[in-house]
Amino acid sequence: MKIRSSSFRNYPFTELFQDYTEWSESIQPFFEYNPFKLSEYVKRSQSLRFDTNKRDLVSALTDYNLKFGAEEFTLENIKLLEEDDVFTVVTGQQVTLFGGPLFTVYKIITAIITADKLTSELNKKVIPVFWVADEDHDFDEVSSISVPDGDSLSEFTFIDDNSIEKRAVEKTLSAGLNEIKRKIREILPGTDFSEDLWELLDHCYSEKETFGSSFGKLILQLFGKYGLILAGSNHDGLKKLIIKPLVKSVQDSEKHHQTLNQSSEELAKNNYHKQVTIQSSNLFHIREDASRIKLQKKGTQWYIDDSQKSWSSEELAREIESAPENFSPNVFLRPIIQNHILPVISYVAGPGEIAYYAQMRAYYEQFDITMPVITPRYSVTLIESAIDRIIGKLPFNIHDYFNRIEDLEKDFLKQSDSPDLETIFKNWKSSVSDLSKDPITRVAQIDPTLKKSADKTVTQFFTELDKLKGKLYRSVKDSEQVQIQRIHRVQNSLYPNRNLQEREVAFISLMNKYGIDIWDKLIEELKSEETNTHKLTYL
């Protein structure tokens, strides 16, 4: 592998994210620490307060990870959390079919590398943790996967006729899984690594598993060797440890709502976007059928839209204390509970997450904690050797391929050795216009009523010239078709669906082509790289 860094300014990232990765002065007030200075991680480690019952935490995490087949290195790291001066680097993601797109592994890789670097630099043990968002309910988001199919992507969607709308994906049974496996296997080319991949997927994904258990097993199979720990709130033991922040989110809900709104308004004043809409509640209620419904607040009462039931704040707090398994945090409250039960020195975030963390600095303070260092995950475009050879034969920078394919084709034709058709036809029109002036004047002198007809004749001629130019462009395009096809191929590889590769392509497709250990190799290559630029990685 060879890695080349490229500015995020070259790619379709938001201004907020670009400013964050450059640590611009305008973004600094919204975060606690500069993620690109080691001294900030040192400062965090020295000021971090962590008062969760460590024995209960270790017991709950051990039980949670054993469900996913955790082995020696993971279990050893969990045990270390009982000791003082042990910290974690946390990242997380929704559970997704077959692990989801590439950015999932980039998050994990960043957490592993960051934890390893901090362990050496701080001379204190720092452990990578992956937070499994196993209480999320957007089934559509997690049930599809896109794999390369020739020079395009094919999307496959898992269909479960038994799924219930808004049911937690952790509870969704994997009926019909074998059919989607068969379809994907037909698309992925057979390689020396295919049998290893499907042996792994068959081990992790079977019809007796859920989305959550399958996903967790896959992540630990790939990254357990690095001592990665899985955590999540869909576990009775872990849920009991987060009662305090859940209750506080109810008791101080108005103050929290106001704080988040003020932070969002400050972002807007600095011309940054608001990633997440602020609502009256940051809690969900989980019902007996496993559906998760947003709690709402109006006045002093809490309620669910389609339910007759309502609570006062005191009543809701008591119910959380007695049955925490019936409640679930939203996107704002989840980081709070992570920092409540884990000694989080850093959270590894993608561009969208960094945007909503920008809304949260003052919100952390409402829970008497401070925001951890928010470390951007590695952002990577994988460039295969066949694509690299084609790129060398085309006149574009890699980031140019995000442009519309029509614009790329037009720019290519302009830059190629083809005749300069624009100049040819511009000069032709100019010549005709000059030659027509005197005859049109004479026609007008002879019969003024025919002046418009004379002008129209010239205009019609120009229209015919435009038609001819179009035909010539098509003729040139046909002669350059090989290069045009190459442009399409490069764009489909680097920016499938005109989106970042890391957000579209399933990471299992790279394992099928380059081996189960491709991520181990990538970890080795990225160890010396910072996360403040996009990484063009040549395979």
XYZ file of C-alpha atoms in Angstrom:
539
model
C 0.000 0.000 0.000
C 0.995 3.601 -0.615
C -0.794 6.511 1.061
C -1.042 10.082 -0.158
C -2.727 12.815 1.897
C -5.174 15.230 0.312
C -6.950 18.245 1.822
C -10.564 17.758 2.851
C -11.229 20.987 0.943
C -10.976 18.926 -2.254
C -13.932 16.722 -1.294
C -17.638 17.081 -0.542
C -17.357 17.649 3.209
C -19.178 20.363 5.112
C -17.543 23.652 6.035
C -17.862 22.720 9.704
C -15.922 19.489 9.234
C -13.289 21.141 7.057
C -12.774 23.876 9.648
C -12.589 21.285 12.416
C -9.870 19.251 10.707
C -7.900 22.490 10.250
C -8.722 23.527 13.843
C -9.865 26.933 12.600
C -10.373 29.642 15.188
C -14.093 29.900 14.418
C -14.764 26.238 15.333
C -12.722 26.073 18.533
C -15.375 27.487 20.936
C -17.613 24.481 20.234
C -15.128 21.845 21.391
C -13.132 21.207 24.542
C -9.840 19.995 23.066
C -7.678 20.293 19.965
C -7.623 16.712 18.629
C -4.320 17.191 16.803
C -2.164 18.004 19.848
C -0.909 15.272 22.170
C -0.876 17.723 25.091
C -4.664 17.930 24.857
C -5.004 14.187 25.347
C -2.645 14.464 28.324
C -4.797 17.239 29.758
C -7.905 15.119 29.288
C -6.329 12.128 31.008
C -5.342 14.278 33.985
C -8.763 15.890 34.459
C -11.002 12.904 33.679
C -13.357 11.948 36.492
C -14.840 8.453 36.458
C -16.985 7.286 39.362
C -18.907 4.327 37.946
C -18.716 1.118 40.002
C -15.820 -0.557 38.183
C -16.640 -4.047 39.380
C -20.205 -3.789 38.072
C -18.913 -2.327 34.792
C -16.429 -5.158 34.273
C -19.074 -7.756 35.089
C -21.590 -6.238 32.666
C -19.054 -5.767 29.855
C -17.773 -9.311 30.270
C -21.277 -10.708 29.969
C -22.060 -8.413 27.028
C -18.928 -9.365 25.078
C -19.218 -13.084 25.745
C -22.529 -12.960 23.840
C -20.489 -12.073 20.755
C -17.844 -14.732 21.284
C -15.229 -12.463 22.865
C -11.843 -14.082 23.327
C -8.661 -13.561 25.324
C -7.501 -10.054 24.372
C -10.934 -8.469 24.691
C -11.647 -10.112 28.039
C -8.226 -9.117 29.368
C -8.843 -5.492 28.440
C -12.255 -5.539 30.125
C -10.601 -6.777 33.331
C -8.115 -3.886 33.146
C -10.978 -1.402 33.553
C -11.020 -2.250 37.254
C -7.653 -0.515 37.607
C -6.886 3.186 38.004
C -5.387 5.248 35.173
C -6.882 3.060 32.469
C -8.694 4.949 29.716
C -10.742 4.221 26.615
C -10.990 5.502 23.068
C -14.602 5.012 22.028
C -16.263 4.923 18.642
C -19.534 3.423 17.497
C -22.037 2.779 14.752
C -25.450 1.321 14.039
C -25.599 -2.420 13.573
C -25.616 -2.998 9.841
C -26.068 -5.920 7.470
C -22.707 -7.679 6.944
C -20.907 -4.850 8.729
C -22.027 -2.069 6.416
C -19.927 0.360 4.380
C -16.214 1.023 4.618
C -16.439 3.868 7.108
C -17.414 1.375 9.817
C -13.988 -0.265 9.721
C -12.283 3.119 9.358
C -13.843 4.153 12.672
C -12.611 0.993 14.365
C -9.145 1.301 12.820
C -8.896 4.895 14.057
C -9.890 3.854 17.584
C -7.334 1.020 17.610
C -4.493 3.198 16.311
C -5.377 6.112 18.604
C -5.555 3.853 21.669
C -2.190 2.280 20.769
C -0.525 5.678 20.261
C -1.890 7.064 23.533
C -0.817 3.972 25.455
C 2.751 4.645 24.317
C 2.690 8.426 24.669
C 0.898 8.625 28.034
C 2.520 5.507 29.476
C -0.969 4.484 30.585
C -3.196 1.751 29.218
C -5.727 3.038 26.680
C -8.283 0.566 25.328
C -10.356 0.759 22.112
C -14.121 0.405 22.581
C -16.794 0.052 19.905
C -20.249 1.183 21.009
C -22.855 -0.960 19.279
C -25.907 1.238 18.648
C -28.119 -1.770 19.243
C -31.236 0.145 20.241
C -31.586 2.134 17.024
C -34.702 1.507 14.988
C -34.160 2.746 11.463
C -34.459 -0.665 9.832
C -34.136 0.826 6.333
C -30.717 2.291 7.195
C -29.239 -0.998 8.341
C -30.919 -3.529 6.077
C -29.228 -2.659 2.772
C -25.763 -3.285 1.446
C -24.032 -2.193 -1.774
C -21.371 -4.316 -3.437
C -19.410 -3.715 -6.655
C -20.985 -5.334 -9.682
C -18.608 -4.850 -12.593
C -18.115 -1.096 -12.909
C -21.220 -0.195 -10.897
C -22.785 -0.955 -7.521
C -25.635 -3.347 -6.832
C -27.736 -2.759 -3.746
C -29.279 -5.640 -1.846
C -31.984 -5.119 0.745
C -32.813 -7.575 3.466
C -36.568 -8.135 3.680
C -38.112 -9.474 6.853
C -41.867 -9.890 6.596
C -42.008 -10.413 10.337
C -40.388 -7.093 11.196
C -42.446 -4.553 13.074
C -42.265 -0.876 12.231
C -39.945 0.895 14.684
C -38.840 -2.402 16.207
C -35.273 -2.311 17.475
C -32.960 -3.771 14.868
C -31.371 -5.765 17.688
C -34.682 -7.593 18.039
C -35.242 -8.118 14.316
C -34.931 -11.791 13.389
C -32.853 -12.728 10.378
C -35.455 -14.709 8.472
C -34.639 -14.859 4.753
C -30.946 -14.255 5.352
C -29.809 -17.153 3.168
C -31.484 -15.671 0.098
C -29.631 -12.381 0.335
C -26.378 -14.255 0.999
C -26.938 -16.226 -2.193
C -27.552 -13.078 -4.250
C -24.474 -11.306 -2.934
C -22.298 -14.358 -3.453
C -23.419 -14.509 -7.086
C -22.293 -10.908 -7.618
C -18.955 -10.991 -5.815
C -16.284 -12.573 -8.025
C -14.740 -15.810 -6.897
C -11.231 -15.244 -5.550
C -8.628 -17.045 -3.454
C -10.230 -15.378 -0.429
C -13.932 -15.991 -1.121
C -14.229 -19.209 0.881
C -12.591 -17.589 3.908
C -14.995 -14.658 3.685
C -18.115 -16.783 3.438
C -16.965 -19.086 6.183
C -16.648 -15.989 8.388
C -20.032 -14.571 7.356
C -21.781 -17.912 7.807
C -20.284 -18.154 11.284
C -21.491 -14.663 12.260
C -24.748 -14.389 10.303
C -27.265 -17.182 10.588
C -31.036 -17.276 10.829
C -30.884 -17.853 14.584
C -29.045 -14.542 15.065
C -30.258 -10.961 15.206
C -28.806 -7.974 13.373
C -27.108 -6.952 16.609
C -25.582 -10.293 17.574
C -24.367 -10.971 14.023
C -22.812 -7.545 13.698
C -21.051 -7.816 17.063
C -19.676 -11.252 16.242
C -18.275 -10.005 12.929
C -16.583 -6.990 14.520
C -14.946 -9.102 17.234
C -13.862 -11.763 14.746
C -12.027 -9.088 12.769
C -10.738 -6.816 15.531
C -10.859 -8.796 18.791
C -7.147 -9.533 18.303
C -6.525 -5.852 19.097
C -8.355 -6.125 22.404
C -11.366 -4.214 21.091
C -14.246 -4.151 23.587
C -17.884 -3.962 22.534
C -20.333 -1.902 24.587
C -23.971 -0.925 24.177
C -27.051 0.097 26.104
C -29.198 -2.892 25.113
C -28.047 -4.941 28.094
C -29.636 -5.059 31.525
C -26.341 -4.856 33.409
C -25.069 -1.881 31.408
C -28.489 -0.223 31.449
C -28.461 -0.216 35.249
C -25.208 1.740 35.177
C -26.745 4.619 33.201
C -29.785 5.267 35.404
C -28.301 8.470 36.807
C -27.898 10.370 33.488
C -31.247 9.040 32.226
C -32.989 10.409 35.317
C -31.112 13.705 35.096
C -32.219 14.085 31.468
C -35.794 14.069 32.778
C -35.302 16.221 35.849
C -33.359 18.944 33.990
C -34.999 18.566 30.589
C -35.933 22.234 30.173
C -32.411 23.397 31.011
C -30.954 20.797 28.631
C -33.314 21.848 25.839
C -32.354 25.483 26.309
C -28.641 24.672 26.382
C -28.750 22.656 23.162
C -30.782 25.383 21.457
C -28.326 28.080 22.488
C -25.374 26.072 21.190
C -27.168 25.463 17.904
C -27.922 29.175 17.553
C -24.261 29.986 18.161
C -23.313 27.571 15.397
C -25.698 29.343 13.032
C -24.154 32.707 13.922
C -20.827 31.292 12.783
C -22.409 30.087 9.530
C -22.290 26.427 10.550
C -25.185 24.053 10.040
C -27.217 22.360 12.765
C -26.794 18.606 12.345
C -29.573 17.439 14.684
C -32.922 19.094 15.414
C -33.453 19.864 19.088
C -36.539 18.257 20.615
C -38.232 18.438 24.001
C -36.941 15.020 25.035
C -33.771 12.999 24.519
C -35.346 9.731 25.623
C -37.190 6.862 23.996
C -39.576 4.420 25.641
C -39.253 0.725 24.752
C -42.491 -1.263 24.770
C -43.159 -4.928 25.256
C -43.166 -5.590 21.495
C -39.627 -4.072 21.370
C -40.807 -0.976 19.502
C -39.037 2.217 20.543
C -41.193 5.355 20.732
C -40.017 8.917 21.257
C -41.022 10.423 24.589
C -42.486 13.913 24.286
C -42.863 16.642 26.862
C -45.562 19.287 27.023
C -45.666 21.530 30.034
C -44.975 19.355 33.059
C -46.195 16.107 31.494
C -44.351 13.423 29.535
C -46.237 11.329 27.041
C -46.147 9.118 23.935
C -48.123 10.257 20.897
C -50.254 7.137 20.462
C -50.688 6.319 24.146
C -53.117 7.422 26.815
C -50.362 7.096 29.380
C -48.530 10.145 30.735
C -46.061 10.857 33.534
C -44.964 13.778 35.631
C -41.199 14.267 35.766
C -41.117 12.685 39.215
C -43.147 9.674 38.076
C -40.989 9.188 34.982
C -37.797 9.414 37.033
C -39.077 6.738 39.408
C -40.009 4.456 36.521
C -36.532 4.846 35.003
C -34.987 3.924 38.338
C -37.185 0.842 38.709
C -37.132 -0.329 35.071
C -34.227 1.281 33.142
C -34.486 -1.452 30.497
C -37.648 0.301 29.249
C -35.786 3.474 28.264
C -33.248 4.323 25.613
C -31.073 7.402 24.869
C -31.185 9.466 21.700
C -28.213 10.764 19.711
C -27.465 13.557 22.223
C -27.831 11.476 25.362
C -25.817 8.509 24.076
C -22.413 10.313 24.357
C -23.350 11.348 27.886
C -23.983 7.772 29.010
C -20.798 6.605 27.289
C -18.812 9.095 29.339
C -20.767 8.175 32.458
C -19.882 4.479 32.402
C -16.494 4.553 30.631
C -13.280 6.535 31.209
C -13.425 8.139 27.737
C -10.320 10.064 26.805
C -11.380 10.365 23.161
C -14.343 9.672 20.920
C -13.628 8.809 17.285
C -16.247 10.512 15.140
C -17.206 10.744 11.494
C -18.004 14.082 9.802
C -21.717 13.977 10.681
C -21.009 13.091 14.297
C -18.496 15.921 14.640
C -21.246 18.270 13.486
C -23.634 17.245 16.259
C -20.863 17.141 18.847
C -20.424 20.827 17.984
C -23.904 21.326 19.460
C -23.023 19.537 22.700
C -20.128 21.168 24.594
C -22.368 23.007 27.072
C -24.709 20.004 27.233
C -21.914 17.884 28.710
C -21.477 20.462 31.442
C -25.125 20.014 32.446
C -24.153 16.496 33.556
C -21.059 17.714 35.438
C -18.683 16.210 32.867
C -16.613 17.625 30.017
C -16.597 16.676 26.365
C -13.752 14.258 25.525
C -11.287 14.835 22.723
C -13.266 14.362 19.502
C -10.877 12.616 17.122
C -11.864 12.561 13.439
C -11.873 9.067 12.010
C -9.628 8.235 9.109
C -11.256 9.132 5.823
C -9.961 6.913 3.029
C -10.381 6.338 -0.675
C -9.016 2.963 -1.743
C -7.475 3.038 -5.218
C -6.984 -0.323 -6.874
C -4.014 -0.815 -9.185
C -6.181 -1.201 -12.299
C -7.909 2.100 -11.517
C -4.582 3.798 -10.779
C -3.289 2.826 -14.229
C -6.367 4.362 -15.856
C -6.098 7.560 -13.792
C -2.604 8.061 -15.187
C -4.023 8.153 -18.717
C -6.648 10.810 -17.972
C -6.187 14.586 -17.434
C -7.960 14.871 -14.056
C -7.055 15.098 -10.396
C -8.611 12.391 -8.247
C -10.984 14.819 -6.556
C -12.246 15.986 -9.976
C -14.093 12.699 -10.393
C -16.738 13.846 -7.928
C -18.035 16.204 -10.654
C -21.023 15.302 -12.823
C -20.102 12.718 -15.424
C -21.423 15.030 -18.169
C -19.045 17.776 -17.030
C -16.129 15.354 -16.886
C -16.829 14.215 -20.429
C -17.067 17.785 -21.685
C -13.880 18.837 -19.886
C -12.076 15.813 -21.230
C -13.041 16.605 -24.797
C -11.899 20.185 -24.326
C -8.522 19.019 -22.992
C -7.973 16.239 -25.518
C -6.138 16.499 -28.833
C -9.459 16.742 -30.622
C -10.117 19.759 -32.857
C -11.102 22.934 -30.994
C -14.711 22.851 -32.132
C -15.762 25.843 -30.049
C -13.176 28.063 -31.721
C -13.929 26.685 -35.202
C -17.630 27.428 -34.942
C -17.159 30.713 -33.103
C -14.936 31.981 -35.937
C -17.349 30.608 -38.543
C -20.274 32.463 -36.986
C -18.198 35.618 -36.701
C -17.238 35.429 -40.371
C -20.828 34.854 -41.485
C -21.988 37.711 -39.282
C -19.421 40.083 -40.776
C -20.174 38.992 -44.362
C -23.926 39.378 -43.772
C -23.895 42.963 -42.563
C -23.614 44.629 -46.004
C -26.137 42.363 -47.814
C -28.678 42.786 -44.985
C -28.236 46.570 -45.161
C -28.811 46.550 -48.929
C -31.900 44.325 -48.568
C -33.306 46.782 -46.016
C -32.642 49.698 -48.386
C -34.445 47.972 -51.223
C -37.397 46.795 -49.116
C -37.411 47.617 -45.383
C -40.127 45.032 -44.730
C -37.675 42.243 -45.615
C -35.070 43.284 -43.013
C -36.442 40.826 -40.432
C -36.487 38.029 -42.998
C -32.846 38.692 -43.823
C -31.908 38.635 -40.116
C -33.915 35.448 -39.644
C -32.037 33.790 -42.523
C -28.732 34.400 -40.759
C -30.178 33.211 -37.428
C -31.420 30.012 -39.047
C -27.961 29.484 -40.500
C -26.465 29.850 -37.016
C -28.974 27.282 -35.728
C -27.831 24.857 -38.407
C -24.227 25.536 -37.436
C -25.089 24.654 -33.808
C -26.669 21.410 -34.973
C -23.576 20.621 -37.007
C -21.346 21.393 -34.018
C -23.407 18.969 -31.918
C -22.969 16.259 -34.525
C -19.239 16.877 -34.607
C -19.049 16.723 -30.790
C -20.811 13.355 -30.912
C -18.454 12.171 -33.629
C -15.414 13.193 -31.571
C -16.977 11.645 -28.478
C -17.442 8.366 -30.333
C -13.801 8.400 -31.353
C -12.835 9.018 -27.704
C -15.239 6.424 -26.337
C -12.535 4.298 -24.783
C -11.357 7.236 -22.701
C -14.924 8.210 -21.834
C -15.556 4.682 -20.571
C -12.423 4.954 -18.474
C -13.742 8.155 -16.921
C -16.965 6.351 -16.009
C -15.020 3.450 -14.546
C -12.820 5.671 -12.383
C -15.772 7.669 -11.094
C -17.737 4.521 -10.258
C -14.764 3.190 -8.323
C -13.806 6.367 -6.431
C -17.208 8.064 -6.105
C -19.936 5.452 -6.614
C -23.350 7.056 -6.870
C -21.429 10.370 -6.792
C -20.763 9.838 -3.121
C -17.632 9.084 -1.142
C -16.527 5.489 -1.632
C -16.345 4.999 2.145
C -20.065 5.738 2.473
C -21.263 3.448 -0.300
C -19.149 0.302 -0.687
C -19.568 -2.688 1.659
C -16.278 -3.502 3.330
C -16.785 -7.245 2.815
C -16.279 -6.726 -0.934
C -12.674 -5.623 -0.286
C -12.119 -8.640 1.969
C -13.356 -10.874 -0.836
C -10.847 -9.352 -3.241
C -7.807 -8.757 -1.025
C -8.201 -11.108 1.921
C -9.625 -11.192 5.434
C -6.448 -9.518 6.726
C -6.709 -6.405 4.541
C -7.676 -4.316 7.591
C -4.620 -5.519 9.525
C -2.452 -4.312 6.640
C -4.293 -0.988 6.520
C -3.783 -0.487 10.259
C -0.038 -0.905 9.786
C 0.005 1.637 6.955
C -2.138 4.228 8.754
C -0.238 4.130 12.047
C 2.075 6.918 10.942
C -0.717 9.032 9.453
C -2.713 11.873 11.052
C -6.477 12.096 10.654
C -6.623 15.732 9.526
C -6.479 14.924 5.804
C -8.178 12.526 3.429
C -6.078 9.448 2.661
C -5.706 8.273 -0.935
C -4.619 4.688 -0.395
C -3.184 2.737 -3.310
C -3.699 -1.032 -3.068
